[in-house]
Amino acid sequence: NAGVMQNPRHLVRRRGQEARLRCSPMKGHSHVYWYRQLPEEGLKFMVYLQKENIIDESGMPKERFSAEFPKEGPSILRIQQVVRGDSAAYFCASSPRPGDYGYTFGSGTRLTVV
Amino acid sequence: AQSVTQPDIHITVSEGASLELRCNYSYGATPYLFWYVQSPGQGLQLLLKYFSGDTLVQGIKGFEAEFKRSQSSFNLRKPSVHWSDAAEYFCAVGAGNNDMRFGAGTRLTVKP
């Protein structure tokens, strides 16, 4: 019973490139959450998605960031035209139902912008 | 607004000694409270959670936490620390909508 799978584990992008981060939730989980962890900080909520729907994107930067969770396949967090300040660890979590706190986190994608 | 404060950025304890990590929260209603542990380069693992009921919560790896409403605290404790407990510990509060608010974390170092 695989946990939340994120890939890649590490991603290096030059300034101005696009970054695509993938998250496959646990089997049977249809709710996905993305968090960002900046160095020396805790996790900050970005977006909450269900299959084919964005439920809450109140933590997403207004520009360059987008997320999707299609009917088939993993959830994708997309960052366009990356800047140095986007360097962070991005974690995905999943749950079987809304408001089911204490969700399971993946191992994260560490994005480095050079 | 909901928030979590972990006053201690870094704590060092000797192996076998007791441990207490502090967590204070700010939330208008009865909170959902959590402790997670993160080993270097890894994701977060849930240690324990409090939703309601008994204010002393038992978790995995020998950890426990006590909810004290009067002090707005949810401190994590372990009676005897092992070297493998060295990690970053995060307290979090369920914010009543869809997200959790995390503290900045406490880094635990264990001396041999």
mmCIF file of N, CA and C in Angstrom, chain B residues 48-94:
data_model
loop_
_atom_site.group_PDB
_atom_site.id
_atom_site.type_symbol
_atom_site.label_atom_id
_atom_site.label_comp_id
_atom_site.label_asym_id
_atom_site.label_seq_id
_atom_site.Cartn_x
_atom_site.Cartn_y
_atom_site.Cartn_z
ATOM 1 N N LEU B 48 1.102 12.247 16.493
ATOM 2 C CA LEU B 48 -0.138 12.143 17.251
ATOM 3 C C LEU B 48 -1.042 13.308 16.908
ATOM 4 N N LYS B 49 -2.308 13.178 17.318
ATOM 5 C CA LYS B 49 -3.281 14.237 17.051
ATOM 6 C C LYS B 49 -4.296 14.295 18.177
ATOM 7 N N TYR B 50 -4.834 15.490 18.365
ATOM 8 C CA TYR B 50 -5.881 15.715 19.354
ATOM 9 C C TYR B 50 -7.075 16.336 18.644
ATOM 10 N N PHE B 51 -8.242 15.686 18.822
ATOM 11 C CA PHE B 51 -9.473 16.251 18.294
ATOM 12 C C PHE B 51 -10.407 16.647 19.421
ATOM 13 N N SER B 52 -10.565 15.759 20.393
ATOM 14 C CA SER B 52 -11.437 16.024 21.525
ATOM 15 C C SER B 52 -11.213 14.915 22.550
ATOM 16 N N GLY B 53 -11.887 15.030 23.693
ATOM 17 C CA GLY B 53 -11.799 13.957 24.676
ATOM 18 C C GLY B 53 -10.612 14.101 25.594
ATOM 19 N N ASP B 54 -10.020 12.981 25.922
ATOM 20 C CA ASP B 54 -8.896 12.943 26.852
ATOM 21 C C ASP B 54 -7.805 13.904 26.414
ATOM 22 N N THR B 55 -7.381 14.752 27.328
ATOM 23 C CA THR B 55 -6.415 15.788 26.949
ATOM 24 C C THR B 55 -4.990 15.283 26.857
ATOM 25 N N LEU B 56 -4.741 14.089 27.324
ATOM 26 C CA LEU B 56 -3.421 13.476 27.189
ATOM 27 C C LEU B 56 -3.496 12.468 26.054
ATOM 28 N N VAL B 57 -2.718 12.725 25.023
ATOM 29 C CA VAL B 57 -2.788 11.925 23.804
ATOM 30 C C VAL B 57 -1.512 11.113 23.646
ATOM 31 N N GLN B 58 -1.684 9.853 23.376
ATOM 32 C CA GLN B 58 -0.527 8.981 23.131
ATOM 33 C C GLN B 58 -0.283 8.865 21.637
ATOM 34 N N GLY B 59 0.986 8.868 21.251
ATOM 35 C CA GLY B 59 1.327 8.756 19.850
ATOM 36 C C GLY B 59 2.293 7.616 19.590
ATOM 37 N N ILE B 60 2.863 7.658 18.415
ATOM 38 C CA ILE B 60 3.822 6.620 18.045
ATOM 39 C C ILE B 60 5.190 6.943 18.607
ATOM 40 N N LYS B 61 6.069 5.963 18.615
ATOM 41 C CA LYS B 61 7.461 6.119 19.030
ATOM 42 C C LYS B 61 7.607 6.571 20.479
ATOM 43 N N GLY B 62 6.607 6.320 21.301
ATOM 44 C CA GLY B 62 6.705 6.662 22.717
ATOM 45 C C GLY B 62 6.413 8.111 23.057
ATOM 46 N N PHE B 63 5.931 8.876 22.110
ATOM 47 C CA PHE B 63 5.603 10.281 22.358
ATOM 48 C C PHE B 63 4.189 10.442 22.907
ATOM 49 N N GLU B 64 4.004 11.506 23.668
ATOM 50 C CA GLU B 64 2.685 11.897 24.128
ATOM 51 C C GLU B 64 2.604 13.419 24.130
ATOM 52 N N ALA B 65 1.402 13.930 24.148
ATOM 53 C CA ALA B 65 1.206 15.383 24.196
ATOM 54 C C ALA B 65 -0.013 15.665 25.054
ATOM 55 N N GLU B 66 0.015 16.808 25.711
ATOM 56 C CA GLU B 66 -1.097 17.190 26.569
ATOM 57 C C GLU B 66 -1.700 18.505 26.115
ATOM 58 N N PHE B 67 -2.989 18.495 25.889
ATOM 59 C CA PHE B 67 -3.733 19.690 25.514
ATOM 60 C C PHE B 67 -4.142 20.430 26.783
ATOM 61 N N LYS B 68 -3.740 21.684 26.885
ATOM 62 C CA LYS B 68 -4.123 22.521 28.019
ATOM 63 C C LYS B 68 -4.796 23.769 27.472
ATOM 64 N N ARG B 69 -6.122 23.759 27.556
ATOM 65 C CA ARG B 69 -6.882 24.873 27.001
ATOM 66 C C ARG B 69 -6.547 26.180 27.697
ATOM 67 N N SER B 70 -6.371 26.141 29.009
ATOM 68 C CA SER B 70 -6.137 27.371 29.775
ATOM 69 C C SER B 70 -4.826 28.044 29.379
ATOM 70 N N GLN B 71 -3.893 27.250 28.898
ATOM 71 C CA GLN B 71 -2.597 27.785 28.493
ATOM 72 C C GLN B 71 -2.438 27.836 26.975
ATOM 73 N N SER B 72 -3.462 27.418 26.256
ATOM 74 C CA SER B 72 -3.385 27.348 24.789
ATOM 75 C C SER B 72 -2.120 26.608 24.356
ATOM 76 N N SER B 73 -1.883 25.492 24.999
ATOM 77 C CA SER B 73 -0.646 24.769 24.703
ATOM 78 C C SER B 73 -0.927 23.311 24.351
ATOM 79 N N PHE B 74 0.016 22.749 23.655
ATOM 80 C CA PHE B 74 -0.054 21.336 23.249
ATOM 81 C C PHE B 74 1.381 20.840 23.178
ATOM 82 N N ASN B 75 1.990 20.669 24.345
ATOM 83 C CA ASN B 75 3.408 20.320 24.411
ATOM 84 C C ASN B 75 3.634 18.832 24.192
ATOM 85 N N LEU B 76 4.693 18.536 23.500
ATOM 86 C CA LEU B 76 5.067 17.153 23.179
ATOM 87 C C LEU B 76 6.097 16.667 24.190
ATOM 88 N N ARG B 77 5.930 15.434 24.651
ATOM 89 C CA ARG B 77 6.855 14.904 25.659
ATOM 90 C C ARG B 77 7.273 13.482 25.310
ATOM 91 N N LYS B 78 8.453 13.152 25.817
ATOM 92 C CA LYS B 78 8.921 11.772 25.742
ATOM 93 C C LYS B 78 9.790 11.539 26.965
ATOM 94 N N PRO B 79 9.563 10.463 27.707
ATOM 95 C CA PRO B 79 10.291 10.272 28.961
ATOM 96 C C PRO B 79 11.765 9.953 28.782
ATOM 97 N N SER B 80 12.131 9.307 27.677
ATOM 98 C CA SER B 80 13.522 8.924 27.481
ATOM 99 C C SER B 80 13.842 8.989 25.990
ATOM 100 N N VAL B 81 14.700 9.912 25.628
ATOM 101 C CA VAL B 81 14.984 10.174 24.214
ATOM 102 C C VAL B 81 16.037 9.207 23.682
ATOM 103 N N HIS B 82 15.834 8.779 22.459
ATOM 104 C CA HIS B 82 16.777 7.903 21.759
ATOM 105 C C HIS B 82 17.478 8.692 20.674
ATOM 106 N N TRP B 83 18.690 8.257 20.302
ATOM 107 C CA TRP B 83 19.437 8.999 19.285
ATOM 108 C C TRP B 83 18.641 9.135 17.998
ATOM 109 N N SER B 84 17.810 8.138 17.708
ATOM 110 C CA SER B 84 17.030 8.178 16.461
ATOM 111 C C SER B 84 15.911 9.208 16.498
ATOM 112 N N ASP B 85 15.686 9.834 17.643
ATOM 113 C CA ASP B 85 14.654 10.878 17.723
ATOM 114 C C ASP B 85 15.151 12.223 17.199
ATOM 115 N N ALA B 86 16.430 12.335 16.913
ATOM 116 C CA ALA B 86 16.964 13.587 16.374
ATOM 117 C C ALA B 86 16.279 13.895 15.042
ATOM 118 N N ALA B 87 15.633 15.042 14.973
ATOM 119 C CA ALA B 87 14.835 15.404 13.798
ATOM 120 C C ALA B 87 14.264 16.793 14.027
ATOM 121 N N GLU B 88 13.431 17.227 13.103
ATOM 122 C CA GLU B 88 12.697 18.485 13.238
ATOM 123 C C GLU B 88 11.259 18.122 13.607
ATOM 124 N N TYR B 89 10.719 18.844 14.572
ATOM 125 C CA TYR B 89 9.375 18.558 15.054
ATOM 126 C C TYR B 89 8.478 19.769 14.798
ATOM 127 N N PHE B 90 7.322 19.496 14.228
ATOM 128 C CA PHE B 90 6.386 20.557 13.884
ATOM 129 C C PHE B 90 5.053 20.343 14.587
ATOM 130 N N CYS B 91 4.578 21.399 15.200
ATOM 131 C CA CYS B 91 3.248 21.424 15.765
ATOM 132 C C CYS B 91 2.321 22.082 14.735
ATOM 133 N N ALA B 92 1.085 21.624 14.652
ATOM 134 C CA ALA B 92 0.161 22.186 13.670
ATOM 135 C C ALA B 92 -1.240 22.229 14.250
ATOM 136 N N VAL B 93 -2.036 23.167 13.751
ATOM 137 C CA VAL B 93 -3.432 23.282 14.157
ATOM 138 C C VAL B 93 -4.309 23.185 12.926
ATOM 139 N N GLY B 94 -5.373 22.423 13.001
ATOM 140 C CA GLY B 94 -6.354 22.368 11.935
ATOM 141 C C GLY B 94 -7.133 23.656 11.958
#
